[in-house]
Short mmCIF file of C-alpha atoms (C1' of nucleotides) in Angstrom, two decimals:
data_model
loop_
_atom_site.label_atom_id
_atom_site.label_comp_id
_atom_site.label_asym_id
_atom_site.label_seq_id
_atom_site.Cartn_x
_atom_site.Cartn_y
_atom_site.Cartn_z
CA MET A 124 46.92 29.39 -1.59
CA PRO A 125 43.79 29.87 -3.42
CA LEU A 126 43.46 28.70 -7.21
CA GLN A 127 45.38 30.52 -9.95
CA TYR A 128 44.46 30.28 -14.00
CA THR A 129 46.70 30.37 -16.93
CA LEU A 130 44.78 31.30 -19.77
CA LEU A 131 46.49 28.92 -22.29
CA GLN A 132 44.47 29.96 -25.76
CA GLN A 133 41.94 32.65 -26.92
CA CYS A 134 39.95 31.21 -29.27
CA PRO A 135 39.80 33.06 -33.19
CA ASP A 136 36.28 33.30 -33.74
CA THR A 137 34.22 33.58 -30.25
CA LEU A 138 34.79 34.81 -26.90
CA ALA A 139 36.37 30.75 -26.60
CA ARG A 140 39.34 29.77 -24.45
CA ARG A 141 41.41 27.26 -23.49
CA GLY A 142 42.46 27.26 -19.66
CA ARG A 143 43.93 25.38 -17.07
CA VAL A 144 42.93 25.25 -13.07
CA HIS A 145 45.59 25.39 -10.09
CA THR A 146 44.31 24.03 -6.96
CA GLU A 147 46.15 22.19 -4.34
CA HIS A 148 44.21 18.75 -5.22
CA GLY A 149 45.29 19.46 -9.06
CA THR A 150 44.98 20.91 -12.12
CA ILE A 151 41.71 21.25 -14.19
CA GLU A 152 41.91 21.60 -17.84
CA THR A 153 38.96 24.20 -19.48
CA PRO A 154 36.66 24.28 -20.78
CA CYS A 155 35.45 21.33 -18.34
CA PHE A 156 32.71 19.85 -17.07
CA MET A 157 31.91 19.20 -13.64
CA PRO A 158 29.71 16.01 -12.78
CA VAL A 159 27.35 16.94 -9.41
CA GLY A 160 27.75 14.94 -6.83
CA THR A 161 25.58 17.12 -4.37
CA SER A 162 24.72 14.13 -1.61
CA ALA A 163 28.89 13.69 -1.61
CA THR A 164 28.59 11.06 -4.47
CA VAL A 165 28.46 11.75 -7.85
CA LYS A 166 25.00 9.47 -7.66
CA ALA A 167 25.74 5.69 -9.06
CA MET A 168 29.42 6.55 -9.41
CA SER A 169 32.02 5.19 -7.82
CA THR A 170 35.26 7.90 -7.18
CA PRO A 171 37.55 5.58 -9.50
CA GLU A 172 34.84 5.69 -12.01
CA LEU A 173 34.95 8.92 -11.79
CA GLU A 174 38.05 9.14 -12.52
CA ASP A 175 38.06 6.34 -15.15
CA LEU A 176 35.58 8.58 -16.96
CA GLY A 177 37.90 11.40 -16.88
CA ALA A 178 36.34 13.54 -14.44
CA GLU A 179 38.63 16.52 -13.20
CA ILE A 180 36.49 18.32 -10.02
CA ILE A 181 33.89 17.08 -9.13
CA LEU A 182 30.53 19.02 -7.20
CA GLY A 183 29.00 19.01 -3.69
CA ASN A 184 26.75 20.81 -1.55
CA THR A 185 26.19 22.10 1.62
CA TYR A 186 22.39 22.31 2.22
CA HIS A 187 22.10 18.63 1.51
CA LEU A 188 25.80 17.65 4.05
CA TYR A 189 25.28 20.01 6.37
CA LEU A 190 21.72 18.30 7.08
CA ARG A 191 23.07 14.92 6.23
CA PRO A 192 25.59 14.04 7.25
CA GLY A 193 26.31 17.06 9.28
CA HIS A 194 29.56 19.08 7.74
CA GLU A 195 31.21 17.96 11.48
CA ILE A 196 30.75 14.79 10.50
CA VAL A 197 32.87 15.46 7.26
CA ARG A 198 35.12 17.50 9.11
CA GLU A 199 35.67 15.02 10.95
CA ALA A 200 36.34 12.20 8.43
CA GLY A 201 38.97 14.93 7.24
CA GLY A 202 36.71 16.53 5.51
CA LEU A 203 35.27 15.90 1.77
CA HIS A 204 37.19 14.23 0.07
CA ARG A 205 38.62 11.92 2.62
CA PHE A 206 34.81 10.94 3.37
CA MET A 207 34.07 10.42 -0.53
CA ASN A 208 37.95 8.80 -1.05
CA TRP A 209 37.64 11.36 -4.32
CA LYS A 210 41.43 13.04 -4.58
CA HIS A 211 40.81 15.92 -7.12
CA PRO A 212 39.41 19.17 -6.71
CA ILE A 213 35.26 19.48 -5.38
CA LEU A 214 33.69 23.19 -5.95
CA THR A 215 30.67 23.29 -3.25
CA ASP A 216 28.11 24.58 -3.98
CA SER A 217 26.57 27.37 -1.41
CA GLY A 218 22.87 26.14 -0.82
CA GLY A 219 21.75 29.19 -2.79
CA TYR A 220 19.92 27.14 -6.01
CA GLN A 221 17.87 25.51 -2.93
CA VAL A 222 16.70 29.27 -2.36
CA PHE A 223 15.65 28.36 -5.72
CA SER A 224 14.56 24.60 -6.14
CA LEU A 225 13.55 24.85 -1.86
CA SER A 226 12.00 27.61 -2.58
CA GLU A 227 7.86 27.04 -0.85
CA ARG A 228 9.88 25.79 2.48
CA ARG A 229 11.59 28.61 3.38
CA LYS A 230 12.18 32.83 3.91
CA ILE A 231 14.55 34.96 3.29
CA ARG A 232 15.74 37.64 5.39
CA GLU A 233 19.10 40.05 5.50
CA GLU A 234 20.21 38.08 7.82
CA GLY A 235 20.29 34.98 5.82
CA VAL A 236 17.25 32.24 4.45
CA GLU A 237 15.29 30.20 7.07
CA PHE A 238 14.82 26.50 5.73
CA ARG A 239 12.13 23.85 7.07
CA SER A 240 14.11 20.90 6.16
CA HIS A 241 13.23 18.79 3.01
CA LEU A 242 14.50 15.56 5.38
CA ASP A 243 12.64 16.76 8.86
CA GLY A 244 11.07 19.47 8.82
CA SER A 245 12.93 20.74 11.07
CA LYS A 246 13.75 25.16 11.11
CA HIS A 247 17.89 26.23 9.82
CA LEU A 248 18.99 29.83 9.17
CA LEU A 249 21.04 29.32 6.71
CA SER A 250 23.33 32.19 6.20
CA PRO A 251 26.51 33.81 4.56
CA GLU A 252 29.20 33.16 7.34
CA LEU A 253 26.96 29.39 7.98
CA SER A 254 27.44 28.75 4.54
CA MET A 255 31.49 29.10 4.93
CA GLU A 256 31.50 27.67 7.88
CA ILE A 257 30.00 24.41 5.95
CA GLN A 258 31.90 25.37 3.57
CA ARG A 259 35.40 25.11 5.22
CA ALA A 260 34.25 21.90 7.53
CA LEU A 261 33.60 20.55 4.18
CA GLY A 262 37.40 21.08 3.11
CA SER A 263 36.39 22.12 -0.68
CA ASP A 264 38.60 23.76 -2.74
CA ILE A 265 36.50 25.83 -4.36
CA VAL A 266 33.28 27.27 -2.33
CA MET A 267 30.94 29.63 -3.63
CA ALA A 268 29.33 32.39 -1.92
CA PHE A 269 25.85 32.51 -0.17
CA ASP A 270 23.65 34.17 -3.53
CA GLU A 271 19.75 33.83 -3.69
CA CYS A 272 19.04 32.45 -7.10
CA PRO A 273 15.70 34.15 -8.12
CA ALA A 274 13.44 32.22 -10.32
CA ALA A 275 12.69 33.49 -13.67
CA ASP A 276 9.42 34.92 -13.42
CA GLN A 277 10.24 37.01 -10.87
CA PRO A 278 9.65 41.12 -11.65
CA LYS A 279 12.56 43.69 -11.87
CA HIS A 280 12.11 45.07 -9.07
CA TYR A 281 12.22 41.93 -6.73
CA VAL A 282 15.58 40.68 -8.88
CA ALA A 283 16.92 44.24 -8.59
CA GLN A 284 16.85 43.76 -4.55
CA SER A 285 17.65 40.30 -4.66
CA MET A 286 20.41 41.15 -6.32
CA GLU A 287 21.94 43.94 -3.89
CA ARG A 288 21.11 41.94 -0.94
CA THR A 289 23.20 38.98 -3.27
CA THR A 290 26.17 41.28 -3.40
CA ARG A 291 25.95 42.00 0.38
CA TRP A 292 25.88 38.49 1.32
CA ALA A 293 29.12 38.15 -1.22
CA LYS A 294 30.71 40.71 0.83
CA ARG A 295 29.38 38.34 3.98
CA CYS A 296 31.30 35.73 2.95
CA ARG A 297 34.36 37.16 1.53
CA ASP A 298 34.74 38.67 5.08
CA THR A 299 34.42 34.85 6.72
CA GLU A 300 38.05 32.82 6.64
CA LEU A 301 38.72 30.20 4.77
CA GLY A 302 41.13 27.87 5.18
CA SER A 303 44.63 27.84 3.48
CA HIS A 304 43.46 26.48 0.66
CA GLN A 305 40.24 27.29 -0.13
CA SER A 306 38.92 29.97 -2.80
CA LEU A 307 36.02 31.34 -3.19
CA PHE A 308 34.20 32.48 -6.48
CA GLY A 309 31.32 35.32 -6.37
CA ILE A 310 28.12 35.17 -7.94
CA CYS A 311 26.42 37.20 -10.76
CA GLN A 312 22.69 37.49 -9.99
CA GLY A 313 20.33 39.69 -12.24
CA SER A 314 18.02 37.42 -14.20
CA VAL A 315 17.34 38.19 -17.52
CA PHE A 316 17.60 41.68 -17.05
CA PRO A 317 20.63 43.16 -19.59
CA ASP A 318 20.85 46.41 -17.01
CA LEU A 319 21.02 44.35 -13.63
CA ARG A 320 23.23 41.01 -14.66
CA LYS A 321 25.80 44.14 -15.92
CA GLU A 322 25.64 45.71 -13.21
CA HIS A 323 25.38 43.18 -10.45
CA ALA A 324 28.48 41.60 -13.05
CA GLN A 325 30.06 45.34 -11.79
CA ALA A 326 29.40 44.73 -8.00
CA ILE A 327 30.70 41.36 -7.91
CA VAL A 328 33.71 41.73 -9.89
CA ASP A 329 34.68 45.18 -7.34
CA VAL A 330 33.68 42.56 -4.13
CA GLY A 331 37.04 40.65 -5.30
CA PHE A 332 36.44 37.04 -6.16
CA ASP A 333 39.04 34.06 -7.32
CA GLY A 334 36.41 32.90 -9.89
CA TYR A 335 33.38 34.07 -10.59
CA ALA A 336 30.28 32.20 -11.51
CA ILE A 337 27.01 33.03 -13.79
CA GLY A 338 24.09 31.97 -11.54
CA GLY A 339 20.49 32.38 -11.65
CA LEU A 340 20.44 31.72 -15.67
CA SER A 341 18.53 27.54 -16.93
CA VAL A 342 15.90 28.29 -14.48
CA GLY A 343 13.33 28.26 -17.03
CA GLU A 344 14.22 31.58 -18.62
CA PRO A 345 14.16 30.88 -23.05
CA ASN A 346 17.29 29.45 -24.08
CA GLU A 347 18.22 32.92 -25.90
CA GLN A 348 18.03 34.65 -23.19
CA MET A 349 19.89 32.27 -20.99
CA TYR A 350 22.29 32.92 -24.15
CA ALA A 351 22.15 36.27 -23.56
CA MET A 352 22.96 37.26 -20.07
CA THR A 353 25.99 34.89 -20.26
CA GLU A 354 27.68 37.05 -23.76
CA LEU A 355 26.55 40.23 -21.67
CA VAL A 356 28.42 39.08 -18.51
CA THR A 357 31.56 37.31 -19.27
CA PRO A 358 33.38 40.50 -21.56
CA LEU A 359 33.11 42.25 -17.69
CA LEU A 360 34.63 39.34 -15.45
CA PRO A 361 38.98 39.33 -15.32
CA GLN A 362 40.78 37.83 -18.46
CA ASP A 363 42.48 35.89 -15.28
CA LYS A 364 40.04 34.07 -13.86
CA PRO A 365 38.13 31.55 -14.41
CA ARG A 366 34.24 31.55 -15.39
CA TYR A 367 31.41 29.36 -14.33
CA LEU A 368 28.36 28.86 -15.91
CA MET A 369 26.02 27.35 -12.62
CA GLY A 370 23.83 24.89 -13.60
CA VAL A 371 24.22 24.23 -17.36
CA GLY A 372 23.15 22.17 -19.37
CA THR A 373 22.44 20.24 -22.27
CA PRO A 374 25.18 19.34 -24.84
CA HIS A 375 24.51 22.75 -27.33
CA ASP A 376 24.36 24.88 -23.61
CA LEU A 377 28.20 23.67 -23.23
CA LEU A 378 28.92 24.49 -26.79
CA GLU A 379 27.32 28.13 -26.87
CA GLY A 380 28.65 28.89 -23.13
CA ILE A 381 31.85 28.05 -24.38
CA ALA A 382 31.51 30.27 -27.79
CA ARG A 383 30.33 32.55 -24.78
CA GLY A 384 33.46 32.89 -22.48
CA ILE A 385 32.92 30.02 -19.69
CA ASP A 386 35.43 27.74 -18.33
CA MET A 387 33.03 25.46 -16.26
CA PHE A 388 29.92 23.59 -16.27
CA ASP A 389 28.13 21.92 -13.92
CA CYS A 390 24.96 20.46 -15.05
CA VAL A 391 22.72 16.85 -13.56
CA MET A 392 21.58 16.56 -16.29
CA PRO A 393 23.74 13.63 -17.46
CA THR A 394 23.79 11.99 -14.32
CA ARG A 395 19.80 12.21 -13.62
CA GLN A 396 18.95 11.29 -16.91
CA ALA A 397 21.29 8.50 -17.17
CA ARG A 398 19.00 7.46 -14.28
CA THR A 399 15.74 7.82 -15.36
CA GLY A 400 16.60 7.10 -19.23
CA TRP A 401 17.65 9.19 -21.35
CA LEU A 402 20.87 9.07 -23.05
CA PHE A 403 23.23 11.51 -24.85
CA THR A 404 24.27 10.86 -28.54
CA ARG A 405 26.02 13.25 -30.91
CA ASN A 406 23.07 12.11 -32.64
CA GLY A 407 20.33 12.83 -30.23
CA LEU A 408 18.80 11.66 -27.28
CA VAL A 409 18.37 7.88 -27.10
CA LYS A 410 15.21 7.08 -24.77
CA MET A 411 15.75 4.16 -23.15
CA LYS A 412 12.78 3.32 -21.93
CA HIS A 413 11.03 3.09 -25.84
CA ALA A 414 9.43 0.26 -26.89
CA GLU A 415 11.54 0.35 -30.23
CA HIS A 416 15.07 -1.23 -27.98
CA LYS A 417 13.19 -3.73 -26.88
CA ARG A 418 14.69 -6.62 -29.69
CA SER A 419 17.78 -3.53 -30.37
CA HIS A 420 20.46 -6.07 -29.96
CA ILE A 421 23.17 -3.11 -31.01
CA PRO A 422 24.99 -0.91 -28.91
CA LEU A 423 23.48 2.76 -27.46
CA ASP A 424 25.89 4.17 -29.44
CA GLU A 425 28.28 2.92 -32.00
CA GLU A 426 30.83 5.33 -31.85
CA CYS A 427 31.19 5.61 -28.00
CA ASP A 428 33.89 3.89 -26.89
CA CYS A 429 32.51 3.82 -23.20
CA HIS A 430 32.60 0.31 -21.62
CA THR A 431 28.55 0.49 -21.57
CA CYS A 432 28.42 1.23 -25.61
CA ARG A 433 31.93 -1.58 -25.93
CA ASN A 434 29.56 -4.00 -23.90
CA TYR A 435 26.37 -4.10 -23.83
CA SER A 436 23.26 -3.17 -25.87
CA ARG A 437 20.46 -1.62 -25.78
CA ALA A 438 18.14 -4.16 -25.94
CA TYR A 439 20.03 -5.59 -22.48
CA LEU A 440 19.86 -1.68 -21.34
CA HIS A 441 15.77 -1.04 -21.82
CA HIS A 442 15.18 -4.52 -20.32
CA LEU A 443 17.15 -3.35 -17.22
CA PHE A 444 16.17 0.03 -17.08
CA LYS A 445 12.34 -1.83 -17.00
CA GLU A 446 12.98 -3.63 -14.81
CA LYS A 447 14.63 -1.11 -13.25
CA GLU A 448 17.97 -2.74 -12.49
CA ILE A 449 20.45 -0.63 -10.14
CA LEU A 450 23.25 -1.99 -13.35
CA GLY A 451 21.04 0.23 -15.41
CA MET A 452 21.56 3.62 -14.05
CA ARG A 453 24.97 3.13 -13.69
CA LEU A 454 26.00 1.65 -16.80
CA HIS A 455 23.79 4.92 -17.94
CA THR A 456 25.29 6.62 -16.18
CA ILE A 457 28.69 6.20 -16.94
CA HIS A 458 27.76 6.78 -21.21
CA ASN A 459 26.04 10.64 -20.46
CA LEU A 460 29.16 11.27 -18.25
CA HIS A 461 31.26 9.68 -20.61
CA PHE A 462 29.20 11.86 -23.26
CA TYR A 463 29.96 14.93 -22.33
CA LEU A 464 33.25 14.55 -20.78
CA THR A 465 34.54 13.08 -24.21
CA LEU A 466 32.77 16.64 -25.41
CA MET A 467 34.60 18.72 -23.30
CA ARG A 468 37.94 16.64 -24.05
CA ARG A 469 36.82 16.95 -27.76
CA ALA A 470 35.59 21.24 -27.42
CA ARG A 471 39.22 21.62 -25.51
CA GLN A 472 40.96 20.25 -28.02
CA ALA A 473 39.82 21.76 -30.89
CA LEU A 474 40.09 25.17 -29.11
CA GLU A 475 43.89 24.08 -29.26
CA GLU A 476 44.29 23.48 -32.89
CA GLY A 477 42.10 27.24 -33.44
CA ARG A 478 39.11 25.52 -34.76
CA PHE A 479 36.32 25.40 -32.16
CA GLU A 480 33.75 27.31 -33.96
CA SER A 481 33.63 25.13 -36.84
CA PHE A 482 34.06 22.37 -34.52
CA ARG A 483 30.60 23.84 -32.22
CA LYS A 484 28.48 23.65 -35.71
CA SER A 485 29.35 19.72 -36.60
CA TYR A 486 29.66 17.85 -32.96
CA LEU A 487 26.01 17.64 -32.43
CA ARG A 488 23.84 16.47 -35.38
CA TYR A 489 21.06 17.47 -34.46
CA PRO A 490 19.01 20.83 -34.04
CA GLY A 491 19.26 22.54 -30.88
CA PRO A 492 17.70 25.41 -30.00
CA ALA A 493 19.94 27.67 -31.85
CA GLU A 494 18.86 26.11 -35.11
CA THR A 495 15.15 25.69 -34.73
CA GLY A 496 14.50 29.03 -32.81
CA ARG A 497 12.66 27.67 -29.70
CA SER A 498 12.12 28.90 -27.36
CA SER A 499 13.31 26.99 -24.14
"C1'" G B 62 -21.89 -36.51 -0.76
"C1'" G B 63 -22.80 -32.35 2.99
"C1'" A B 64 -21.39 -26.85 4.60
"C1'" G B 65 -19.03 -22.56 3.92
"C1'" G B 66 -16.87 -19.39 0.18
"C1'" G B 67 -15.35 -17.16 -4.92
"C1'" U B 68 -15.11 -16.18 -10.33
"C1'" U B 69 -15.46 -7.38 -12.49
"C1'" A B 70 -10.80 -5.02 -17.74
"C1'" C B 71 -3.68 -7.52 -19.60
"C1'" C B 72 -2.56 -9.14 -14.31
"C1'" C B 73 -4.21 -7.84 -8.80
"C1'" G B 74 -8.56 -6.02 -6.66
"C1'" A B 75 -12.45 -2.50 -4.71
"C1'" G B 76 -17.81 -1.85 -5.88
"C1'" U B 77 -23.84 -5.66 -3.06
"C1'" G B 78 -30.15 -1.47 -7.64
"C1'" G B 79 -28.99 4.05 -10.64
"C1'" C B 80 -23.82 9.13 -9.20
"C1'" C B 81 -20.69 2.83 -12.87
"C1'" A B 82 -16.98 2.02 -18.96
"C1'" A B 83 -16.42 0.29 -12.53
"C1'" A B 84 -11.62 2.29 -7.03
"C1'" G B 85 -6.63 1.20 -6.15
"C1'" G B 86 -1.90 -1.23 -7.37
"C1'" G B 87 0.85 -3.30 -11.10
"C1'" G B 88 1.72 -4.49 -15.49
"C1'" G B 89 2.03 -2.05 -20.26
"C1'" C B 90 2.99 2.87 -23.17
"C1'" G B 91 4.03 8.06 -23.78
"C1'" G B 92 6.02 12.76 -21.77
"C1'" G B 93 8.80 15.78 -18.27
"C1'" C B 94 13.70 16.44 -16.02
"C1'" U B 95 19.46 22.70 -16.54
"C1'" G B 96 24.39 25.30 -9.72
"C1'" U B 97 20.34 16.92 -7.75
"C1'" A B 98 13.86 16.95 -1.93
"C1'" A B 99 14.81 13.25 -8.45
"C1'" A B 100 16.43 4.67 -9.03
"C1'" C B 101 11.68 10.77 -9.25
"C1'" C B 102 7.24 13.49 -11.12
"C1'" C B 103 3.40 13.69 -14.37
"C1'" G B 104 -0.52 11.37 -18.11
"C1'" C B 105 -3.23 7.76 -21.37
"C1'" U B 106 -5.06 2.90 -20.93
"C1'" G B 107 -12.21 -1.81 -23.40
"C1'" G B 108 -13.70 0.00 -28.82
"C1'" C B 109 -15.19 3.96 -32.35
"C1'" G B 110 -15.68 9.05 -32.70
"C1'" U B 111 -12.64 15.60 -31.33
"C1'" A B 112 -17.72 16.24 -28.51
"C1'" C B 113 -22.99 15.37 -27.19
"C1'" G B 114 -22.53 10.49 -28.06
"C1'" C B 115 -22.84 5.33 -29.52
"C1'" C B 116 -21.36 0.57 -29.10
"C1'" U B 117 -19.25 -4.04 -26.11
"C1'" A B 118 -18.17 -5.37 -21.13
"C1'" C B 119 -17.93 -7.58 -14.52
"C1'" G B 120 -18.09 -16.31 -15.44
"C1'" A B 121 -22.67 -18.32 -19.04
"C1'" U B 122 -28.44 -17.93 -19.18
"C1'" G B 123 -32.92 -16.32 -18.49
"C1'" G B 124 -35.02 -13.84 -15.07
"C1'" U B 125 -36.53 -9.27 -11.24
"C1'" U B 126 -36.71 -4.05 -12.35
"C1'" C B 127 -38.22 1.89 -15.50
"C1'" G B 128 -32.68 0.68 -14.81
"C1'" A B 129 -28.92 -4.83 -12.49
"C1'" A B 130 -21.40 -6.13 -11.92
"C1'" U B 131 -24.66 -5.52 -7.44
"C1'" C B 132 -31.30 -9.14 -6.53
"C1'" C B 133 -33.93 -14.27 -7.85
"C1'" A B 134 -33.17 -19.34 -11.00
"C1'" C B 135 -30.30 -22.59 -13.02
"C1'" C B 136 -25.49 -23.62 -14.94
"C1'" A B 137 -19.65 -24.33 -15.55
"C1'" C B 138 -15.23 -23.83 -13.31
"C1'" C B 139 -12.05 -22.56 -8.67
"C1'" C B 140 -11.11 -22.57 -3.67
"C1'" U B 141 -11.96 -24.38 1.49
"C1'" C B 142 -13.95 -27.30 5.52
"C1'" C B 143 -16.36 -32.15 7.13
"C1'" A B 144 -17.76 -37.41 5.82
#
RNA sequence: GGAGGGUUACCCGAGUGGCCAAAGGGGGCGGGCUGUAAACCCGCUGGCGUACGCCUACGAUGGUUCGAAUCCACCACCCUCCA
């Protein structure tokens, strides 16, 4: 049985919607944020900790798990859920993002993408069929179609042909058999070109998927364009299927995405930034590496009730960071994920209570790109 | 008492006549990060000045030289070995 989406409530002021995604590994309340666990781990977190934080679904990555440990080993272990001890839903990315992020190491052909492994330089051809095969072995609940994520600076003629190839790949993914509990999401590309975005949204809907993702954004384009493309595409997607904005984003981006009809988000931002010393609060970023925290014997965020803020001071977190202590990364990650997941929980509550629009405007007390007019 | 080695910027350390305000680390101080090649990457780090530059600096002092962190003399301190 593929996943089922239940639309619970629609925002009276925006395109936002409150819903629920049902999978065999459990239910996901939407809009939701999905912590990224590329290599079968949300870096620095154990799975019970993720449960405590309230994560309902996490990501894994096809490309990385294929290279190491190898999808056959994960299959042997009983699938990714058992391998990493996560009982709840998992979404796996297809490797399409690595076409972008590892662009110097690959060649795109109609058949697929030839990668030189970032680990040992060995050559691999990742095709739509292989991506499906790997994701079937991983046993994720939501499988992403194999796409090409073009960089933001690509010219229109390139984006157009790339997008058409992504459509052909989408069909090949659709035609590959998956596990009975697995659902397949298609990905809309088209970069920042409105006509291409519309055209591709229609093409992907025509192929027919269990859910729809908007990809190829947050890859360097100005923020307004990311928002504009999102609100252009979501109305073209079926109401009864979940929509996923891939790789987004900042706390403001999440609120703006929800307002434009997005149900699911993922981003490395809370976890990566945690490890590199940026902490999110409703009043803005706290850069824990800064010397100003050396003697700051107060919590990171007075109004936060996460484990980190309830138990440790800025001075201590700063010390751990400077010392490169592993606990610092863990405590930072706990806080940032708590912040993101709490943001989403409160957004859902606001939607239920019909006050999402005022929530969107007031929750974050520091200016985002929409307020400052900055372009990126 | 004798023989040898050493003293370079906040720390370690390279440099043995001009290309040296001085390599490289570390530390310090910043910047960055959006489907994770990320416990990572990039700057700056003697003073003043936007800059050409000027000043102060390679243990101390004196000297050789057009020119010295670099060569010489002497002094101080540290290390190793032999008595």
